[in-house]
mmCIF file of C-alpha atoms in Angstrom:
data_model
loop_
_atom_site.group_PDB
_atom_site.id
_atom_site.type_symbol
_atom_site.label_atom_id
_atom_site.label_comp_id
_atom_site.label_asym_id
_atom_site.label_seq_id
_atom_site.Cartn_x
_atom_site.Cartn_y
_atom_site.Cartn_z
ATOM 1 C CA MET A 156 -306.046 20.033 57.575
ATOM 2 C CA LEU A 157 -308.300 22.871 58.044
ATOM 3 C CA GLU A 158 -306.876 26.412 58.647
ATOM 4 C CA ILE A 159 -308.345 28.921 60.724
ATOM 5 C CA THR A 160 -307.280 32.337 61.616
ATOM 6 C CA CYS A 161 -308.825 34.702 63.539
ATOM 7 C CA SER A 162 -308.918 38.013 65.991
ATOM 8 C CA GLY A 163 -310.992 39.150 68.604
ATOM 9 C CA THR A 164 -312.884 38.729 71.723
ATOM 10 C CA PRO A 165 -312.904 35.067 73.337
ATOM 11 C CA TYR A 166 -316.535 34.877 72.266
ATOM 12 C CA GLU A 167 -315.419 35.901 68.653
ATOM 13 C CA ILE A 168 -312.173 33.674 68.449
ATOM 14 C CA GLY A 169 -314.699 30.351 69.469
ATOM 15 C CA PHE A 170 -317.535 31.478 67.429
ATOM 16 C CA HIS A 171 -314.755 31.587 64.236
ATOM 17 C CA HIS A 172 -313.537 27.996 65.400
ATOM 18 C CA GLY A 173 -317.284 26.553 65.862
ATOM 19 C CA SER A 174 -318.714 28.218 62.628
ATOM 20 C CA GLN A 175 -315.765 27.248 60.176
ATOM 21 C CA ALA A 176 -315.236 23.797 61.674
ATOM 22 C CA LYS A 177 -318.988 23.249 62.503
ATOM 23 C CA THR A 178 -318.842 19.942 60.066
ATOM 24 C CA LEU A 179 -315.616 18.483 61.834
ATOM 25 C CA VAL A 180 -316.745 20.153 65.537
ATOM 26 C CA ARG A 181 -319.648 17.748 65.205
ATOM 27 C CA GLY A 182 -317.563 14.901 64.438
ATOM 28 C CA SER A 183 -315.519 15.545 67.322
ATOM 29 C CA VAL A 184 -318.895 14.850 68.798
ATOM 30 C CA ASP A 185 -319.834 11.855 67.154
ATOM 31 C CA PHE A 186 -316.455 10.176 67.454
ATOM 32 C CA TYR A 187 -315.924 10.961 71.764
ATOM 33 C CA THR A 188 -319.700 9.897 71.897
ATOM 34 C CA GLN A 189 -318.764 6.524 70.755
ATOM 35 C CA TYR A 190 -315.132 6.328 71.978
ATOM 36 C CA PHE A 191 -316.892 6.992 75.691
ATOM 37 C CA GLN A 192 -319.182 4.081 75.012
ATOM 38 C CA LYS A 193 -317.007 1.528 74.173
ATOM 39 C CA LYS A 194 -314.067 2.484 76.656
ATOM 40 C CA SER A 195 -316.174 3.480 79.891
ATOM 41 C CA ARG A 196 -319.530 2.484 79.038
ATOM 42 C CA MET A 197 -320.566 6.091 79.158
ATOM 43 C CA SER A 198 -323.369 7.999 77.680
ATOM 44 C CA TRP A 199 -323.082 11.211 75.630
ATOM 45 C CA GLU A 200 -325.509 12.838 78.418
ATOM 46 C CA ALA A 201 -324.051 11.021 80.933
ATOM 47 C CA ALA A 202 -320.340 12.843 79.775
ATOM 48 C CA GLU A 203 -321.817 15.989 79.585
ATOM 49 C CA ASP A 204 -323.354 15.626 83.222
ATOM 50 C CA ALA A 205 -319.655 14.708 84.467
ATOM 51 C CA ALA A 206 -317.917 17.745 82.213
ATOM 52 C CA LYS A 207 -320.326 20.318 83.952
ATOM 53 C CA LYS A 208 -318.676 19.619 87.278
ATOM 54 C CA PHE A 209 -315.688 21.813 85.860
ATOM 55 C CA HIS A 210 -317.917 24.797 84.899
ATOM 56 C CA PRO A 211 -317.704 26.543 88.047
ATOM 57 C CA PHE A 212 -314.030 26.344 88.513
ATOM 58 C CA LEU A 213 -313.149 27.190 85.000
ATOM 59 C CA GLU A 214 -315.794 30.284 85.162
ATOM 60 C CA GLN A 215 -314.311 31.989 88.394
ATOM 61 C CA HIS A 216 -310.361 31.529 87.288
ATOM 62 C CA VAL A 217 -310.792 30.690 83.431
ATOM 63 C CA PRO A 218 -313.721 33.562 82.028
ATOM 64 C CA HIS A 219 -312.525 33.982 79.151
ATOM 65 C CA LEU A 220 -312.351 30.435 78.179
ATOM 66 C CA VAL A 221 -315.633 29.442 78.924
ATOM 67 C CA GLU A 222 -316.394 32.050 76.832
ATOM 68 C CA GLU A 223 -314.663 31.029 74.244
ATOM 69 C CA MET A 224 -316.046 27.414 74.241
ATOM 70 C CA ARG A 225 -319.467 29.025 73.857
ATOM 71 C CA GLY A 226 -318.459 30.789 70.781
ATOM 72 C CA ILE A 227 -317.347 27.152 69.591
ATOM 73 C CA ALA A 228 -321.143 26.255 70.887
ATOM 74 C CA GLU A 229 -322.728 28.298 69.005
ATOM 75 C CA GLY A 230 -320.269 28.965 66.002
ATOM 76 C CA ALA A 231 -321.238 24.946 65.585
ATOM 77 C CA GLU A 232 -324.592 25.203 66.312
ATOM 78 C CA ILE A 233 -323.930 22.823 69.266
ATOM 79 C CA PRO A 234 -324.674 22.792 73.034
ATOM 80 C CA PHE A 235 -322.374 24.054 75.353
ATOM 81 C CA ALA A 236 -321.937 21.314 77.498
ATOM 82 C CA ALA A 237 -320.956 19.189 74.369
ATOM 83 C CA VAL A 238 -318.102 21.926 73.835
ATOM 84 C CA LEU A 239 -317.575 21.447 77.507
ATOM 85 C CA ALA A 240 -317.284 17.578 77.252
ATOM 86 C CA LEU A 241 -314.737 17.481 74.364
ATOM 87 C CA ASN A 242 -312.792 19.942 76.275
ATOM 88 C CA ALA A 243 -312.832 17.701 79.180
ATOM 89 C CA ARG A 244 -312.291 14.683 77.345
ATOM 90 C CA THR A 245 -309.289 13.110 78.919
ATOM 91 C CA GLU A 246 -310.907 13.646 82.535
ATOM 92 C CA ILE A 247 -314.554 12.616 81.571
ATOM 93 C CA SER A 248 -313.876 8.682 81.061
ATOM 94 C CA MET A 249 -311.717 8.948 84.784
ATOM 95 C CA GLY A 250 -308.249 9.122 83.797
ATOM 96 C CA MET A 251 -308.023 6.052 81.799
ATOM 97 C CA MET A 252 -307.613 7.818 78.191
ATOM 98 C CA ASP A 253 -305.097 5.618 76.471
ATOM 99 C CA ASP A 254 -303.425 7.813 73.307
ATOM 100 C CA GLY A 255 -299.969 7.792 72.397
ATOM 101 C CA CYS A 256 -297.164 10.506 71.846
ATOM 102 C CA THR A 257 -293.386 11.130 72.741
ATOM 103 C CA SER A 258 -292.152 14.590 73.394
ATOM 104 C CA LEU A 259 -289.042 15.971 73.702
ATOM 105 C CA ALA A 260 -286.974 19.212 74.251
ATOM 106 C CA TRP A 261 -283.457 20.003 73.895
ATOM 107 C CA LYS A 262 -280.930 23.035 74.928
ATOM 108 C CA THR A 263 -277.849 24.242 74.356
ATOM 109 C CA ASP A 264 -276.080 27.843 73.994
ATOM 110 C CA LYS A 265 -276.453 28.119 70.625
ATOM 111 C CA PHE A 266 -280.781 26.679 69.865
ATOM 112 C CA SER A 267 -284.042 25.639 71.825
ATOM 113 C CA VAL A 268 -285.992 23.287 70.248
ATOM 114 C CA ALA A 269 -289.030 20.894 71.656
ATOM 115 C CA GLY A 270 -291.645 18.747 69.741
ATOM 116 C CA GLN A 271 -293.423 15.973 69.610
ATOM 117 C CA ASN A 272 -295.672 12.818 67.796
ATOM 118 C CA TRP A 273 -299.053 13.125 68.824
ATOM 119 C CA ASP A 274 -300.738 9.505 68.389
ATOM 120 C CA TRP A 275 -304.616 9.098 68.136
ATOM 121 C CA ASP A 276 -306.975 7.382 66.446
ATOM 122 C CA ILE A 277 -307.108 7.849 62.708
ATOM 123 C CA PRO A 278 -310.763 9.262 62.602
ATOM 124 C CA GLN A 279 -309.528 11.885 64.457
ATOM 125 C CA LYS A 280 -306.547 13.290 61.969
ATOM 126 C CA ALA A 281 -309.472 14.133 59.643
ATOM 127 C CA ARG A 282 -310.946 16.419 62.271
ATOM 128 C CA LEU A 283 -307.714 18.011 63.559
ATOM 129 C CA VAL A 284 -307.579 21.883 63.209
ATOM 130 C CA LEU A 285 -304.729 24.261 62.348
ATOM 131 C CA MET A 286 -305.438 27.568 64.869
ATOM 132 C CA HIS A 287 -303.929 30.928 64.334
ATOM 133 C CA ILE A 288 -305.245 33.174 66.812
ATOM 134 C CA LYS A 289 -304.853 36.937 67.872
ATOM 135 C CA PRO A 290 -306.633 37.911 71.073
ATOM 136 C CA ALA A 291 -307.868 41.358 70.970
ATOM 137 C CA HIS A 292 -306.780 43.691 74.054
ATOM 138 C CA ASN A 293 -308.892 44.188 76.723
ATOM 139 C CA GLY A 294 -307.292 47.372 78.112
ATOM 140 C CA THR A 295 -306.164 45.059 80.988
ATOM 141 C CA VAL A 296 -304.240 42.251 79.546
ATOM 142 C CA GLN A 297 -302.682 41.619 76.180
ATOM 143 C CA ARG A 298 -302.363 37.340 75.469
ATOM 144 C CA PRO A 299 -299.788 36.259 73.439
ATOM 145 C CA LYS A 300 -300.558 35.440 69.870
ATOM 146 C CA ALA A 301 -300.301 31.457 69.178
ATOM 147 C CA SER A 302 -300.635 29.210 66.543
ATOM 148 C CA PHE A 303 -301.407 25.675 67.776
ATOM 149 C CA LEU A 304 -303.080 22.075 66.405
ATOM 150 C CA THR A 305 -305.830 20.524 68.027
ATOM 151 C CA GLU A 306 -309.203 18.379 67.739
ATOM 152 C CA ALA A 307 -311.980 20.732 66.484
ATOM 153 C CA GLY A 308 -313.704 21.821 69.012
ATOM 154 C CA LEU A 309 -311.159 21.728 71.408
ATOM 155 C CA LEU A 310 -309.011 24.842 72.882
ATOM 156 C CA CYS A 311 -305.534 23.758 72.652
ATOM 157 C CA LYS A 312 -303.615 20.422 72.086
ATOM 158 C CA SER A 313 -299.731 21.023 70.766
ATOM 159 C CA GLY A 314 -298.288 24.640 69.089
ATOM 160 C CA LEU A 315 -296.522 27.595 69.883
ATOM 161 C CA ASN A 316 -296.880 31.683 71.060
ATOM 162 C CA SER A 317 -295.410 34.779 70.166
ATOM 163 C CA ALA A 318 -293.194 34.829 73.336
ATOM 164 C CA ALA A 319 -291.296 31.277 71.662
ATOM 165 C CA VAL A 320 -293.607 29.207 74.041
ATOM 166 C CA ALA A 321 -294.096 25.819 73.203
ATOM 167 C CA VAL A 322 -296.866 23.072 74.551
ATOM 168 C CA PHE A 323 -296.565 19.357 73.941
ATOM 169 C CA VAL A 324 -298.900 16.983 75.847
ATOM 170 C CA ASN A 325 -298.733 12.958 76.418
ATOM 171 C CA ALA A 326 -301.357 10.880 77.485
ATOM 172 C CA VAL A 327 -300.482 8.491 80.883
ATOM 173 C CA LYS A 328 -303.160 6.110 82.495
ATOM 174 C CA ALA A 329 -304.004 6.366 85.554
ATOM 175 C CA ARG A 330 -307.697 6.809 87.381
ATOM 176 C CA GLY A 331 -308.601 9.785 89.625
ATOM 177 C CA VAL A 332 -310.145 12.939 88.592
ATOM 178 C CA LYS A 333 -310.777 16.323 90.164
ATOM 179 C CA PHE A 334 -313.190 18.679 89.180
ATOM 180 C CA ASP A 335 -311.847 21.719 90.492
ATOM 181 C CA ALA A 336 -308.942 21.953 88.598
ATOM 182 C CA LEU A 337 -308.123 22.330 85.160
ATOM 183 C CA PRO A 338 -308.558 19.666 82.381
ATOM 184 C CA ILE A 339 -305.858 18.661 80.225
ATOM 185 C CA HIS A 340 -306.956 20.477 76.854
ATOM 186 C CA ILE A 341 -307.577 23.829 78.558
ATOM 187 C CA ALA A 342 -304.774 23.621 80.374
ATOM 188 C CA LEU A 343 -302.245 23.468 77.420
ATOM 189 C CA ARG A 344 -304.349 26.875 76.068
ATOM 190 C CA THR A 345 -303.393 28.674 79.295
ATOM 191 C CA VAL A 346 -299.633 27.184 78.679
ATOM 192 C CA LEU A 347 -299.861 29.430 75.552
ATOM 193 C CA GLU A 348 -301.594 32.492 77.441
ATOM 194 C CA SER A 349 -298.176 32.693 78.914
ATOM 195 C CA GLU A 350 -295.244 34.741 78.758
ATOM 196 C CA SER A 351 -292.795 32.525 79.828
ATOM 197 C CA ARG A 352 -292.134 29.097 80.842
ATOM 198 C CA LEU A 353 -291.681 29.610 84.275
ATOM 199 C CA LYS A 354 -295.139 31.801 83.961
ATOM 200 C CA ALA A 355 -296.651 29.031 82.510
ATOM 201 C CA ILE A 356 -295.489 26.398 84.850
ATOM 202 C CA ALA A 357 -296.549 28.811 88.166
ATOM 203 C CA ARG A 358 -299.673 29.136 86.310
ATOM 204 C CA LEU A 359 -300.529 25.288 85.979
ATOM 205 C CA ARG A 360 -299.134 24.751 89.452
ATOM 206 C CA SER A 361 -301.677 27.150 91.209
ATOM 207 C CA LEU A 362 -304.830 25.820 89.274
ATOM 208 C CA THR A 363 -303.639 22.397 89.550
ATOM 209 C CA LEU A 364 -304.791 19.758 87.049
ATOM 210 C CA GLY A 365 -307.509 17.467 86.662
ATOM 211 C CA THR A 366 -306.732 13.896 85.659
ATOM 212 C CA SER A 367 -302.958 12.119 84.882
ATOM 213 C CA GLY A 368 -300.978 12.977 82.018
ATOM 214 C CA HIS A 369 -298.111 15.414 80.989
ATOM 215 C CA ILE A 370 -297.230 18.121 79.594
ATOM 216 C CA LEU A 371 -294.025 19.375 78.167
ATOM 217 C CA ILE A 372 -293.455 23.208 78.286
ATOM 218 C CA ALA A 373 -290.031 24.792 76.485
ATOM 219 C CA ASP A 374 -289.037 28.258 75.298
ATOM 220 C CA LYS A 375 -285.710 29.472 74.771
ATOM 221 C CA THR A 376 -284.414 29.103 77.789
ATOM 222 C CA GLY A 377 -284.964 25.319 78.110
ATOM 223 C CA GLY A 378 -287.728 22.672 78.435
ATOM 224 C CA THR A 379 -289.730 21.184 81.485
ATOM 225 C CA SER A 380 -291.498 18.476 82.213
ATOM 226 C CA LEU A 381 -294.875 19.025 84.334
ATOM 227 C CA GLU A 382 -296.180 14.862 85.348
ATOM 228 C CA PHE A 383 -299.487 14.992 87.046
ATOM 229 C CA SER A 384 -301.702 13.131 88.925
ATOM 230 C CA HIS A 385 -305.317 14.405 89.875
ATOM 231 C CA LEU A 386 -303.165 15.016 93.395
ATOM 232 C CA ASP A 387 -299.927 16.369 93.000
ATOM 233 C CA ILE A 388 -297.767 17.550 90.073
ATOM 234 C CA MET A 389 -293.980 16.568 89.429
ATOM 235 C CA GLN A 390 -291.506 18.673 88.086
ATOM 236 C CA LEU A 391 -288.744 17.222 85.627
ATOM 237 C CA GLU A 392 -286.110 19.576 84.581
ATOM 238 C CA MET A 393 -283.364 18.706 81.455
ATOM 239 C CA VAL A 394 -280.584 16.457 82.639
ATOM 240 C CA HIS A 395 -277.826 17.821 80.326
ATOM 241 C CA GLY A 396 -279.762 19.994 77.968
ATOM 242 C CA GLN A 397 -282.391 17.081 77.532
ATOM 243 C CA VAL A 398 -285.769 15.894 78.523
ATOM 244 C CA ALA A 399 -288.323 13.341 76.917
ATOM 245 C CA HIS A 400 -291.196 11.997 78.361
ATOM 246 C CA THR A 401 -293.887 9.178 76.270
ATOM 247 C CA ASN A 402 -297.111 7.538 78.262
ATOM 248 C CA HIS A 403 -296.084 6.438 81.734
ATOM 249 C CA PHE A 404 -295.183 8.209 85.267
ATOM 250 C CA LEU A 405 -291.449 8.624 85.487
ATOM 251 C CA VAL A 406 -291.184 9.417 89.012
ATOM 252 C CA GLN A 407 -293.336 8.049 92.085
ATOM 253 C CA HIS A 408 -296.635 10.185 92.896
ATOM 254 C CA ASP A 409 -299.042 10.422 95.579
ATOM 255 C CA PRO A 410 -299.848 6.370 96.734
ATOM 256 C CA ALA A 411 -303.596 7.223 96.497
ATOM 257 C CA VAL A 412 -303.301 8.068 93.043
ATOM 258 C CA GLU A 413 -304.899 4.283 91.845
ATOM 259 C CA ASP A 414 -304.458 2.103 88.627
ATOM 260 C CA ALA A 415 -301.366 3.839 87.100
ATOM 261 C CA PHE A 416 -301.103 1.654 83.786
ATOM 262 C CA ILE A 417 -297.451 0.909 81.880
ATOM 263 C CA PHE A 418 -298.214 0.059 78.504
ATOM 264 C CA PRO A 419 -294.474 -2.097 77.275
ATOM 265 C CA ASP A 420 -294.494 0.307 74.054
ATOM 266 C CA SER A 421 -294.546 3.270 76.152
ATOM 267 C CA LEU A 422 -291.305 2.146 78.320
ATOM 268 C CA ALA A 423 -289.396 1.002 74.839
ATOM 269 C CA ARG A 424 -290.199 4.411 73.640
ATOM 270 C CA MET A 425 -288.807 6.274 76.520
ATOM 271 C CA LYS A 426 -285.743 4.279 76.294
ATOM 272 C CA ARG A 427 -285.147 4.487 72.672
ATOM 273 C CA ILE A 428 -286.080 8.469 72.416
ATOM 274 C CA GLY A 429 -283.333 8.695 75.496
ATOM 275 C CA LEU A 430 -280.891 7.074 73.266
ATOM 276 C CA LEU A 431 -281.775 8.819 69.985
ATOM 277 C CA LEU A 432 -281.345 12.147 71.868
ATOM 278 C CA ALA A 433 -277.710 11.260 72.934
ATOM 279 C CA GLN A 434 -276.835 10.075 69.382
ATOM 280 C CA GLY A 435 -277.909 13.411 68.143
ATOM 281 C CA LYS A 436 -276.350 14.914 70.800
ATOM 282 C CA LYS A 437 -273.070 14.021 69.174
ATOM 283 C CA GLN A 438 -274.333 14.746 65.333
ATOM 284 C CA VAL A 439 -275.524 18.185 66.528
ATOM 285 C CA GLU A 440 -272.996 19.537 69.094
ATOM 286 C CA GLU A 441 -269.669 17.490 68.518
ATOM 287 C CA GLU A 442 -270.080 16.641 65.141
ATOM 288 C CA GLY A 443 -272.216 19.309 63.660
ATOM 289 C CA ILE A 444 -273.674 16.923 60.754
ATOM 290 C CA LEU A 445 -277.069 18.386 60.999
ATOM 291 C CA PRO A 446 -278.930 21.276 62.088
ATOM 292 C CA PRO A 447 -281.136 20.743 65.363
ATOM 293 C CA VAL A 448 -284.793 20.415 64.146
ATOM 294 C CA ALA A 449 -283.690 18.542 60.883
ATOM 295 C CA CYS A 450 -282.381 15.842 63.993
ATOM 296 C CA CYS A 451 -285.391 16.176 66.053
ATOM 297 C CA GLU A 452 -287.814 15.420 63.003
ATOM 298 C CA ARG A 453 -285.406 12.502 62.220
ATOM 299 C CA MET A 454 -285.968 10.778 65.972
ATOM 300 C CA LEU A 455 -289.629 11.185 65.221
ATOM 301 C CA GLU A 456 -289.698 9.060 62.264
ATOM 302 C CA ASP A 457 -288.196 6.599 64.275
ATOM 303 C CA GLU A 458 -290.083 2.677 63.301
ATOM 304 C CA ASP A 459 -287.646 1.001 66.051
ATOM 305 C CA GLY A 460 -290.263 -1.510 67.485
ATOM 306 C CA TYR A 461 -292.614 -1.072 64.470
ATOM 307 C CA PRO A 462 -295.747 -0.758 64.806
ATOM 308 C CA THR A 463 -295.838 0.688 68.061
ATOM 309 C CA ALA A 464 -292.502 2.537 67.227
ATOM 310 C CA ILE A 465 -291.674 6.603 68.637
ATOM 311 C CA ASN A 466 -293.073 7.020 65.007
ATOM 312 C CA ARG A 467 -297.093 4.553 65.339
ATOM 313 C CA LYS A 468 -298.540 2.776 62.835
ATOM 314 C CA SER A 469 -302.170 1.532 63.684
ATOM 315 C CA SER A 470 -302.347 -1.962 64.263
ATOM 316 C CA PRO A 471 -304.082 -5.324 65.775
ATOM 317 C CA VAL A 472 -301.697 -4.161 69.105
ATOM 318 C CA ARG A 473 -303.230 -0.996 69.502
ATOM 319 C CA GLU A 474 -305.085 1.261 67.061
ATOM 320 C CA SER A 475 -303.400 4.727 67.615
ATOM 321 C CA GLU A 476 -301.789 5.693 65.072
ATOM 322 C CA THR A 477 -299.251 8.813 64.397
ATOM 323 C CA LEU A 478 -301.548 12.111 63.390
ATOM 324 C CA PHE A 479 -298.847 14.832 63.066
ATOM 325 C CA SER A 480 -295.598 15.609 64.236
ATOM 326 C CA ILE A 481 -294.607 19.295 65.576
ATOM 327 C CA VAL A 482 -291.150 20.439 65.975
ATOM 328 C CA ALA A 483 -290.444 23.870 67.382
ATOM 329 C CA ASP A 484 -287.531 26.287 66.853
ATOM 330 C CA LEU A 485 -287.764 28.351 69.934
ATOM 331 C CA ASP A 486 -284.864 31.145 69.146
ATOM 332 C CA ALA A 487 -286.290 31.884 66.006
ATOM 333 C CA LYS A 488 -289.886 31.608 67.393
ATOM 334 C CA VAL A 489 -291.175 28.836 64.149
ATOM 335 C CA ALA A 490 -292.403 25.427 64.376
ATOM 336 C CA HIS A 491 -292.465 23.248 61.400
ATOM 337 C CA VAL A 492 -295.747 20.470 61.247
ATOM 338 C CA ARG A 493 -296.439 17.421 59.283
ATOM 339 C CA LEU A 494 -299.848 16.134 59.489
ATOM 340 C CA GLY A 495 -300.042 11.975 59.510
ATOM 341 C CA ARG A 496 -296.796 9.760 60.056
ATOM 342 C CA PRO A 497 -293.264 12.008 59.824
ATOM 343 C CA ASN A 498 -291.541 9.342 57.028
ATOM 344 C CA GLU A 499 -294.761 9.947 54.843
ATOM 345 C CA PRO A 500 -296.761 13.171 55.112
ATOM 346 C CA GLU A 501 -299.715 14.237 54.006
ATOM 347 C CA GLY A 502 -298.784 18.065 53.696
ATOM 348 C CA HIS A 503 -296.437 20.369 56.105
ATOM 349 C CA TRP A 504 -297.151 23.677 57.356
ATOM 350 C CA THR A 505 -294.708 25.950 59.057
ATOM 351 C CA LEU A 506 -296.219 28.062 61.840
ATOM 352 C CA THR A 507 -295.057 31.834 62.807
ATOM 353 C CA PRO A 508 -297.068 33.450 65.666
ATOM 354 C CA THR A 509 -295.146 36.357 65.636
ATOM 355 C CA GLU A 510 -296.557 37.732 62.263
ATOM 356 C CA LEU A 511 -300.306 37.203 62.963
#
């Protein structure tokens, strides 16, 4: 997996990303060109036109991230509209993306951990990038340093910042899009620019989200699930120190949200991760058999229901597979990454953004 460390202005960070990952960014464009055509019969030109509708809102509310996307585009020598389309890839196909994922957070008076498996089409595993970012001080704002995984050309997916705020994402399939709001992958980066879980939640609530999905935000004080559509944001807090999510709405949303879809394996994975968390609670909190990070990593290796398990394998049932697994120790401000299916990892990385 390509690892990129960069610092400076938003444009400089983006240019470094784009130039260092030029082939991979262009590969992401090729992949989503085919994906949009296959899933929604949308040409890449139409996708770019749709993404441009987000531009005025983003220019007003997160202009520094617009500059970073400009940098990615110029570094990769592709149009800015292409990078904008990549970062609005979930919203472009009208909220009908179907990538998987299972995420969790767990807090006691002794530890706070959170993590996820990210499931998606296998070709994009080769285009995953590990980003380490140290923003320049601009005189008024000093944003936290951050380390995160993302698809090449996208601003963020899952990771941790130097304030020990972590973010994880799950797709939820429900039709609807709003253009005066944040696309999900830009919202994820916004979380990592926050100094606490509560500030990140407040920021996303104020700007809202462009389509349906789920974002898990965690820090050493605990974890919060934000389950959202293009019309509302529902907040799910921990129960007995734990919270988890898969790929369907867990609570009722605005009645105007259409075509909310539940994959059967999402229901099964939600039930399974709940059971594993209950078992882990006993093993870690009561018996002290396992450290909490190791316990969570073991949960993410679970193959119950294979191939459509928490630890997913591509099959004729669904093409997606677990492409990476990440677990963060939020007290230690460290995250542990495994590339590929976590029971047969193709590489290990440790994220320590405080040391950037």
